[in-house]
mmCIF file of C-alpha atoms in Angstrom:
data_model
loop_
_atom_site.group_PDB
_atom_site.id
_atom_site.type_symbol
_atom_site.label_atom_id
_atom_site.label_comp_id
_atom_site.label_asym_id
_atom_site.label_seq_id
_atom_site.Cartn_x
_atom_site.Cartn_y
_atom_site.Cartn_z
ATOM 1 C CA UNK A 37 -174.236 70.715 -126.054
ATOM 2 C CA UNK A 38 -171.606 67.939 -126.318
ATOM 3 C CA UNK A 39 -168.264 68.956 -127.852
ATOM 4 C CA UNK A 40 -167.708 67.654 -131.406
ATOM 5 C CA UNK A 41 -164.595 69.708 -132.248
ATOM 6 C CA UNK A 42 -161.583 67.629 -133.343
ATOM 7 C CA UNK A 43 -158.392 68.734 -131.514
ATOM 8 C CA UNK A 44 -155.428 67.365 -133.470
ATOM 9 C CA UNK A 45 -152.005 66.648 -131.873
ATOM 10 C CA UNK A 46 -149.323 69.306 -132.502
ATOM 11 C CA UNK A 47 -147.390 69.193 -135.781
ATOM 12 C CA UNK A 48 -143.700 69.793 -135.031
ATOM 13 C CA UNK A 49 -141.238 71.078 -137.652
ATOM 14 C CA UNK A 50 -137.491 71.475 -137.452
ATOM 15 C CA UNK A 51 -137.395 75.106 -138.634
ATOM 16 C CA UNK A 52 -139.678 78.165 -138.586
ATOM 17 C CA UNK A 53 -139.432 78.346 -142.381
ATOM 18 C CA UNK A 54 -140.674 74.762 -142.780
ATOM 19 C CA UNK A 55 -143.477 75.425 -140.295
ATOM 20 C CA UNK A 56 -144.741 78.561 -142.045
ATOM 21 C CA UNK A 57 -144.735 76.841 -145.441
ATOM 22 C CA UNK A 58 -146.885 74.031 -143.987
ATOM 23 C CA UNK A 59 -149.275 76.557 -142.355
ATOM 24 C CA UNK A 60 -149.758 78.469 -145.620
ATOM 25 C CA UNK A 61 -150.341 75.228 -147.565
ATOM 26 C CA UNK A 62 -152.944 74.164 -144.980
ATOM 27 C CA UNK A 63 -154.748 77.552 -145.110
ATOM 28 C CA UNK A 64 -154.834 77.494 -148.938
ATOM 29 C CA UNK A 65 -156.223 73.939 -149.024
ATOM 30 C CA UNK A 66 -158.839 74.627 -146.324
ATOM 31 C CA UNK A 67 -159.881 77.864 -148.086
ATOM 32 C CA UNK A 68 -160.299 76.001 -151.384
ATOM 33 C CA UNK A 69 -162.654 73.582 -149.588
ATOM 34 C CA UNK A 70 -164.710 76.647 -148.518
ATOM 35 C CA UNK A 71 -164.120 75.911 -144.811
ATOM 36 C CA UNK A 72 -163.608 79.114 -142.746
ATOM 37 C CA UNK A 73 -160.189 79.429 -141.042
ATOM 38 C CA UNK A 74 -159.207 81.406 -137.930
ATOM 39 C CA UNK A 75 -155.416 81.682 -137.638
ATOM 40 C CA UNK A 76 -154.031 82.604 -134.198
ATOM 41 C CA UNK A 77 -150.634 84.335 -133.896
ATOM 42 C CA UNK A 78 -148.671 85.426 -130.808
ATOM 43 C CA UNK A 79 -147.634 88.851 -132.163
ATOM 44 C CA UNK A 80 -148.603 91.584 -134.636
ATOM 45 C CA UNK A 81 -145.329 91.074 -136.564
ATOM 46 C CA UNK A 82 -146.114 87.409 -137.153
ATOM 47 C CA UNK A 83 -149.692 88.136 -138.224
ATOM 48 C CA UNK A 84 -148.364 90.647 -140.793
ATOM 49 C CA UNK A 85 -145.787 88.124 -142.043
ATOM 50 C CA UNK A 86 -148.523 85.511 -142.578
ATOM 51 C CA UNK A 87 -150.658 88.129 -144.321
ATOM 52 C CA UNK A 88 -147.838 88.871 -146.801
ATOM 53 C CA UNK A 89 -147.396 85.153 -147.508
ATOM 54 C CA UNK A 90 -151.128 84.701 -148.124
ATOM 55 C CA UNK A 91 -151.201 87.722 -150.460
ATOM 56 C CA UNK A 92 -148.492 86.049 -152.557
ATOM 57 C CA UNK A 93 -150.698 82.932 -152.813
ATOM 58 C CA UNK A 94 -153.717 85.073 -153.753
ATOM 59 C CA UNK A 95 -155.814 84.145 -150.690
ATOM 60 C CA UNK A 96 -158.239 86.929 -149.587
ATOM 61 C CA UNK A 97 -158.172 87.387 -145.797
ATOM 62 C CA UNK A 98 -158.695 89.764 -142.865
ATOM 63 C CA UNK A 99 -156.026 90.714 -140.305
ATOM 64 C CA UNK A 100 -156.956 91.601 -136.704
ATOM 65 C CA UNK A 101 -154.270 92.857 -134.333
ATOM 66 C CA UNK A 102 -156.238 94.490 -131.487
ATOM 67 C CA UNK A 103 -155.846 98.033 -132.859
ATOM 68 C CA UNK A 104 -159.440 98.848 -133.857
ATOM 69 C CA UNK A 105 -161.738 97.125 -131.382
ATOM 70 C CA UNK A 106 -165.175 98.051 -132.813
ATOM 71 C CA UNK A 107 -164.179 97.253 -136.385
ATOM 72 C CA UNK A 108 -162.542 94.000 -135.282
ATOM 73 C CA UNK A 109 -165.608 92.866 -133.332
ATOM 74 C CA UNK A 110 -167.574 93.181 -136.597
ATOM 75 C CA UNK A 111 -164.890 91.304 -138.594
ATOM 76 C CA UNK A 112 -164.636 88.437 -136.080
ATOM 77 C CA UNK A 113 -168.427 88.046 -136.028
ATOM 78 C CA UNK A 114 -168.198 87.121 -139.750
ATOM 79 C CA UNK A 115 -165.162 84.851 -139.365
ATOM 80 C CA UNK A 116 -167.450 81.798 -139.552
ATOM 81 C CA UNK A 117 -168.701 82.587 -143.089
ATOM 82 C CA UNK A 118 -168.044 80.128 -145.921
ATOM 83 C CA UNK A 119 -164.455 80.375 -147.220
ATOM 84 C CA UNK A 120 -163.452 83.214 -144.843
ATOM 85 C CA UNK A 121 -159.807 83.447 -143.697
ATOM 86 C CA UNK A 122 -159.097 85.544 -140.573
ATOM 87 C CA UNK A 123 -155.697 86.125 -138.958
ATOM 88 C CA UNK A 124 -155.823 87.335 -135.344
ATOM 89 C CA UNK A 125 -153.357 88.039 -132.549
ATOM 90 C CA UNK A 126 -154.298 86.622 -129.141
ATOM 91 C CA UNK A 127 -156.027 89.780 -127.905
ATOM 92 C CA UNK A 128 -157.954 90.594 -131.104
ATOM 93 C CA UNK A 129 -161.715 90.264 -131.413
ATOM 94 C CA UNK A 130 -162.281 88.634 -128.025
ATOM 95 C CA UNK A 131 -165.728 88.772 -126.488
ATOM 96 C CA UNK A 132 -167.487 88.356 -129.843
ATOM 97 C CA UNK A 133 -169.189 85.104 -130.818
ATOM 98 C CA UNK A 134 -168.268 83.514 -134.139
ATOM 99 C CA UNK A 135 -171.505 82.222 -135.658
ATOM 100 C CA UNK A 136 -171.225 79.697 -138.469
ATOM 101 C CA UNK A 137 -172.665 80.849 -141.797
ATOM 102 C CA UNK A 138 -174.955 78.810 -144.080
ATOM 103 C CA UNK A 139 -173.271 75.677 -145.425
ATOM 104 C CA UNK A 140 -170.309 75.878 -143.037
ATOM 105 C CA UNK A 141 -171.378 72.903 -140.890
ATOM 106 C CA UNK A 142 -171.308 70.689 -143.992
ATOM 107 C CA UNK A 143 -167.791 72.004 -144.810
ATOM 108 C CA UNK A 144 -166.548 70.906 -141.355
ATOM 109 C CA UNK A 145 -167.186 74.000 -139.236
ATOM 110 C CA UNK A 146 -164.581 76.579 -138.209
ATOM 111 C CA UNK A 147 -160.943 75.437 -138.531
ATOM 112 C CA UNK A 148 -158.560 76.868 -135.909
ATOM 113 C CA UNK A 149 -154.856 77.059 -136.772
ATOM 114 C CA UNK A 150 -152.381 78.038 -134.028
ATOM 115 C CA UNK A 151 -149.068 79.211 -135.510
ATOM 116 C CA UNK A 152 -147.153 78.431 -132.297
ATOM 117 C CA UNK A 153 -147.670 77.503 -128.666
ATOM 118 C CA UNK A 154 -148.111 80.424 -126.297
ATOM 119 C CA UNK A 155 -146.303 80.630 -122.952
ATOM 120 C CA UNK A 156 -149.684 80.235 -121.252
ATOM 121 C CA UNK A 157 -151.902 77.199 -121.880
ATOM 122 C CA UNK A 158 -154.903 79.398 -121.070
ATOM 123 C CA UNK A 159 -154.315 81.494 -124.221
ATOM 124 C CA UNK A 160 -154.027 78.345 -126.375
ATOM 125 C CA UNK A 161 -157.286 77.042 -124.907
ATOM 126 C CA UNK A 162 -158.984 80.386 -125.611
ATOM 127 C CA UNK A 163 -157.994 80.095 -129.269
ATOM 128 C CA UNK A 164 -159.157 76.463 -129.482
ATOM 129 C CA UNK A 165 -162.422 77.435 -127.808
ATOM 130 C CA UNK A 166 -163.381 79.779 -130.654
ATOM 131 C CA UNK A 167 -164.441 76.686 -132.636
ATOM 132 C CA UNK A 168 -166.960 74.010 -131.707
ATOM 133 C CA UNK A 169 -169.284 76.261 -129.696
ATOM 134 C CA UNK A 170 -172.621 74.771 -128.582
ATOM 135 C CA UNK A 171 -172.057 71.437 -130.354
ATOM 136 C CA UNK A 172 -170.949 73.016 -133.659
ATOM 137 C CA UNK A 173 -168.428 71.041 -135.727
ATOM 138 C CA UNK A 174 -164.874 72.378 -135.920
ATOM 139 C CA UNK A 175 -161.200 71.499 -135.663
ATOM 140 C CA UNK A 176 -157.995 72.847 -134.145
ATOM 141 C CA UNK A 177 -154.371 72.320 -135.121
ATOM 142 C CA UNK A 178 -151.231 73.830 -133.584
ATOM 143 C CA UNK A 179 -148.000 74.124 -135.542
ATOM 144 C CA UNK A 180 -144.693 74.209 -133.653
ATOM 145 C CA UNK A 181 -141.066 74.570 -134.758
ATOM 146 C CA UNK A 182 -137.987 73.701 -132.737
ATOM 147 C CA UNK A 183 -136.847 77.308 -133.324
ATOM 148 C CA UNK A 184 -139.899 78.804 -131.514
ATOM 149 C CA UNK A 185 -139.061 80.826 -128.376
ATOM 150 C CA UNK A 186 -140.915 78.446 -126.049
ATOM 151 C CA UNK A 187 -139.155 75.387 -127.477
ATOM 152 C CA UNK A 188 -135.691 76.964 -127.372
ATOM 153 C CA UNK A 189 -136.171 77.969 -123.725
ATOM 154 C CA UNK A 190 -136.650 74.357 -122.712
ATOM 155 C CA UNK A 191 -134.061 72.349 -124.613
ATOM 156 C CA UNK A 192 -135.393 71.624 -128.078
ATOM 157 C CA UNK A 193 -131.801 70.585 -128.979
ATOM 158 C CA UNK A 194 -132.525 67.007 -127.823
ATOM 159 C CA UNK A 195 -135.534 66.724 -130.145
ATOM 160 C CA UNK A 196 -133.555 68.402 -132.975
ATOM 161 C CA UNK A 197 -130.691 65.907 -132.632
ATOM 162 C CA UNK A 198 -133.230 63.032 -132.549
ATOM 163 C CA UNK A 199 -134.801 64.343 -135.782
ATOM 164 C CA UNK A 200 -131.303 64.589 -137.341
ATOM 165 C CA UNK A 201 -130.523 60.981 -136.380
ATOM 166 C CA UNK A 202 -133.815 59.811 -137.864
ATOM 167 C CA UNK A 203 -133.030 61.698 -141.096
ATOM 168 C CA UNK A 204 -135.691 64.422 -140.863
ATOM 169 C CA UNK A 205 -135.273 67.377 -143.246
ATOM 170 C CA UNK A 206 -136.481 71.015 -142.962
ATOM 171 C CA UNK A 207 -140.035 70.493 -144.267
ATOM 172 C CA UNK A 208 -140.607 67.117 -142.583
ATOM 173 C CA UNK A 209 -143.113 66.938 -139.744
ATOM 174 C CA UNK A 210 -143.037 64.913 -136.542
ATOM 175 C CA UNK A 211 -146.203 64.195 -134.557
ATOM 176 C CA UNK A 212 -145.555 62.444 -131.267
ATOM 177 C CA UNK A 213 -147.139 62.487 -127.804
ATOM 178 C CA UNK A 214 -143.636 62.776 -126.253
ATOM 179 C CA UNK A 215 -143.159 66.180 -127.921
ATOM 180 C CA UNK A 216 -146.698 67.360 -127.092
ATOM 181 C CA UNK A 217 -146.046 66.425 -123.440
ATOM 182 C CA UNK A 218 -142.701 68.263 -123.394
ATOM 183 C CA UNK A 219 -144.415 71.387 -124.809
ATOM 184 C CA UNK A 220 -147.029 71.236 -122.038
ATOM 185 C CA UNK A 221 -144.293 70.803 -119.418
ATOM 186 C CA UNK A 222 -142.480 73.856 -120.812
ATOM 187 C CA UNK A 223 -145.698 75.907 -120.669
ATOM 188 C CA UNK A 224 -146.288 74.766 -117.084
ATOM 189 C CA UNK A 225 -142.769 75.874 -116.059
ATOM 190 C CA UNK A 226 -143.271 79.326 -117.586
ATOM 191 C CA UNK A 227 -146.676 79.668 -115.878
ATOM 192 C CA UNK A 228 -145.162 78.684 -112.502
ATOM 193 C CA UNK A 229 -142.332 81.175 -113.005
ATOM 194 C CA UNK A 230 -144.775 83.977 -113.899
ATOM 195 C CA UNK A 231 -146.900 83.104 -110.857
ATOM 196 C CA UNK A 232 -143.807 83.348 -108.638
ATOM 197 C CA UNK A 233 -143.008 86.799 -110.065
ATOM 198 C CA UNK A 234 -146.548 88.075 -109.381
ATOM 199 C CA UNK A 235 -146.503 86.576 -105.852
ATOM 200 C CA UNK A 236 -143.194 88.257 -104.977
ATOM 201 C CA UNK A 237 -144.439 91.574 -106.394
ATOM 202 C CA UNK A 238 -147.527 91.349 -104.169
ATOM 203 C CA UNK A 239 -145.319 90.657 -101.107
ATOM 204 C CA UNK A 240 -143.319 93.832 -101.842
ATOM 205 C CA UNK A 241 -146.568 95.746 -102.259
ATOM 206 C CA UNK A 242 -147.803 94.498 -98.862
ATOM 207 C CA UNK A 243 -144.668 95.946 -97.194
ATOM 208 C CA UNK A 244 -145.195 99.265 -98.994
ATOM 209 C CA UNK A 245 -148.825 99.273 -97.917
ATOM 210 C CA UNK A 246 -147.917 98.756 -94.224
ATOM 211 C CA UNK A 247 -145.529 101.709 -94.419
ATOM 212 C CA UNK A 248 -148.134 103.795 -96.209
ATOM 213 C CA UNK A 249 -150.733 103.061 -93.520
ATOM 214 C CA UNK A 250 -148.251 103.913 -90.727
ATOM 215 C CA UNK A 251 -147.386 107.253 -92.363
ATOM 216 C CA UNK A 252 -151.037 108.163 -93.010
ATOM 217 C CA UNK A 253 -151.984 107.201 -89.455
ATOM 218 C CA UNK A 254 -149.256 109.472 -88.063
ATOM 219 C CA UNK A 255 -150.225 112.286 -90.441
ATOM 220 C CA UNK A 256 -153.935 112.026 -89.576
ATOM 221 C CA UNK A 257 -153.089 112.049 -85.848
#
């Protein structure tokens, strides 16, 4: 079926604090509109932090952090029900389809919120791909702060100084293709670096394997 999911450009904030406030506000508003929300986090600590913030706002939700696989498969299967809010780390609840409950299509389908960009674009695409299955409606939105690990690794100071010059404050958001492109370039660099590490490790293993075979051949003889 043709894809109808709306993938919004990244929303970039100056600080982590400003970013999290915006994420919580978005979850609360979406929940009030009865649209189900799946929130993706990069770590268990961050999923628990979001959970605490949602508790303070009185939003009922489920937290999945890849600890209890059978239970989490059941929870994620209901993540498409009307008004449901589910927080999940990258590894949680994978391999289970999220079916939209009655009335959810009219509410806009499943809303995906990414709390930061992962080092690997593949993981971001996996999260996005949880919504809009088989022509279903849905949306995805990633939130980024200049204090995120990925951004700091690849010179977010330039963007921060630009935001300062333009008079941006902590809670202000910037949405620009230049920043989205720089995030993708940063992810690509990390992926290339990780690939190089795995390649070198395999080369070392090949040497070890040659030695192993020589020793076993001698021993067998």
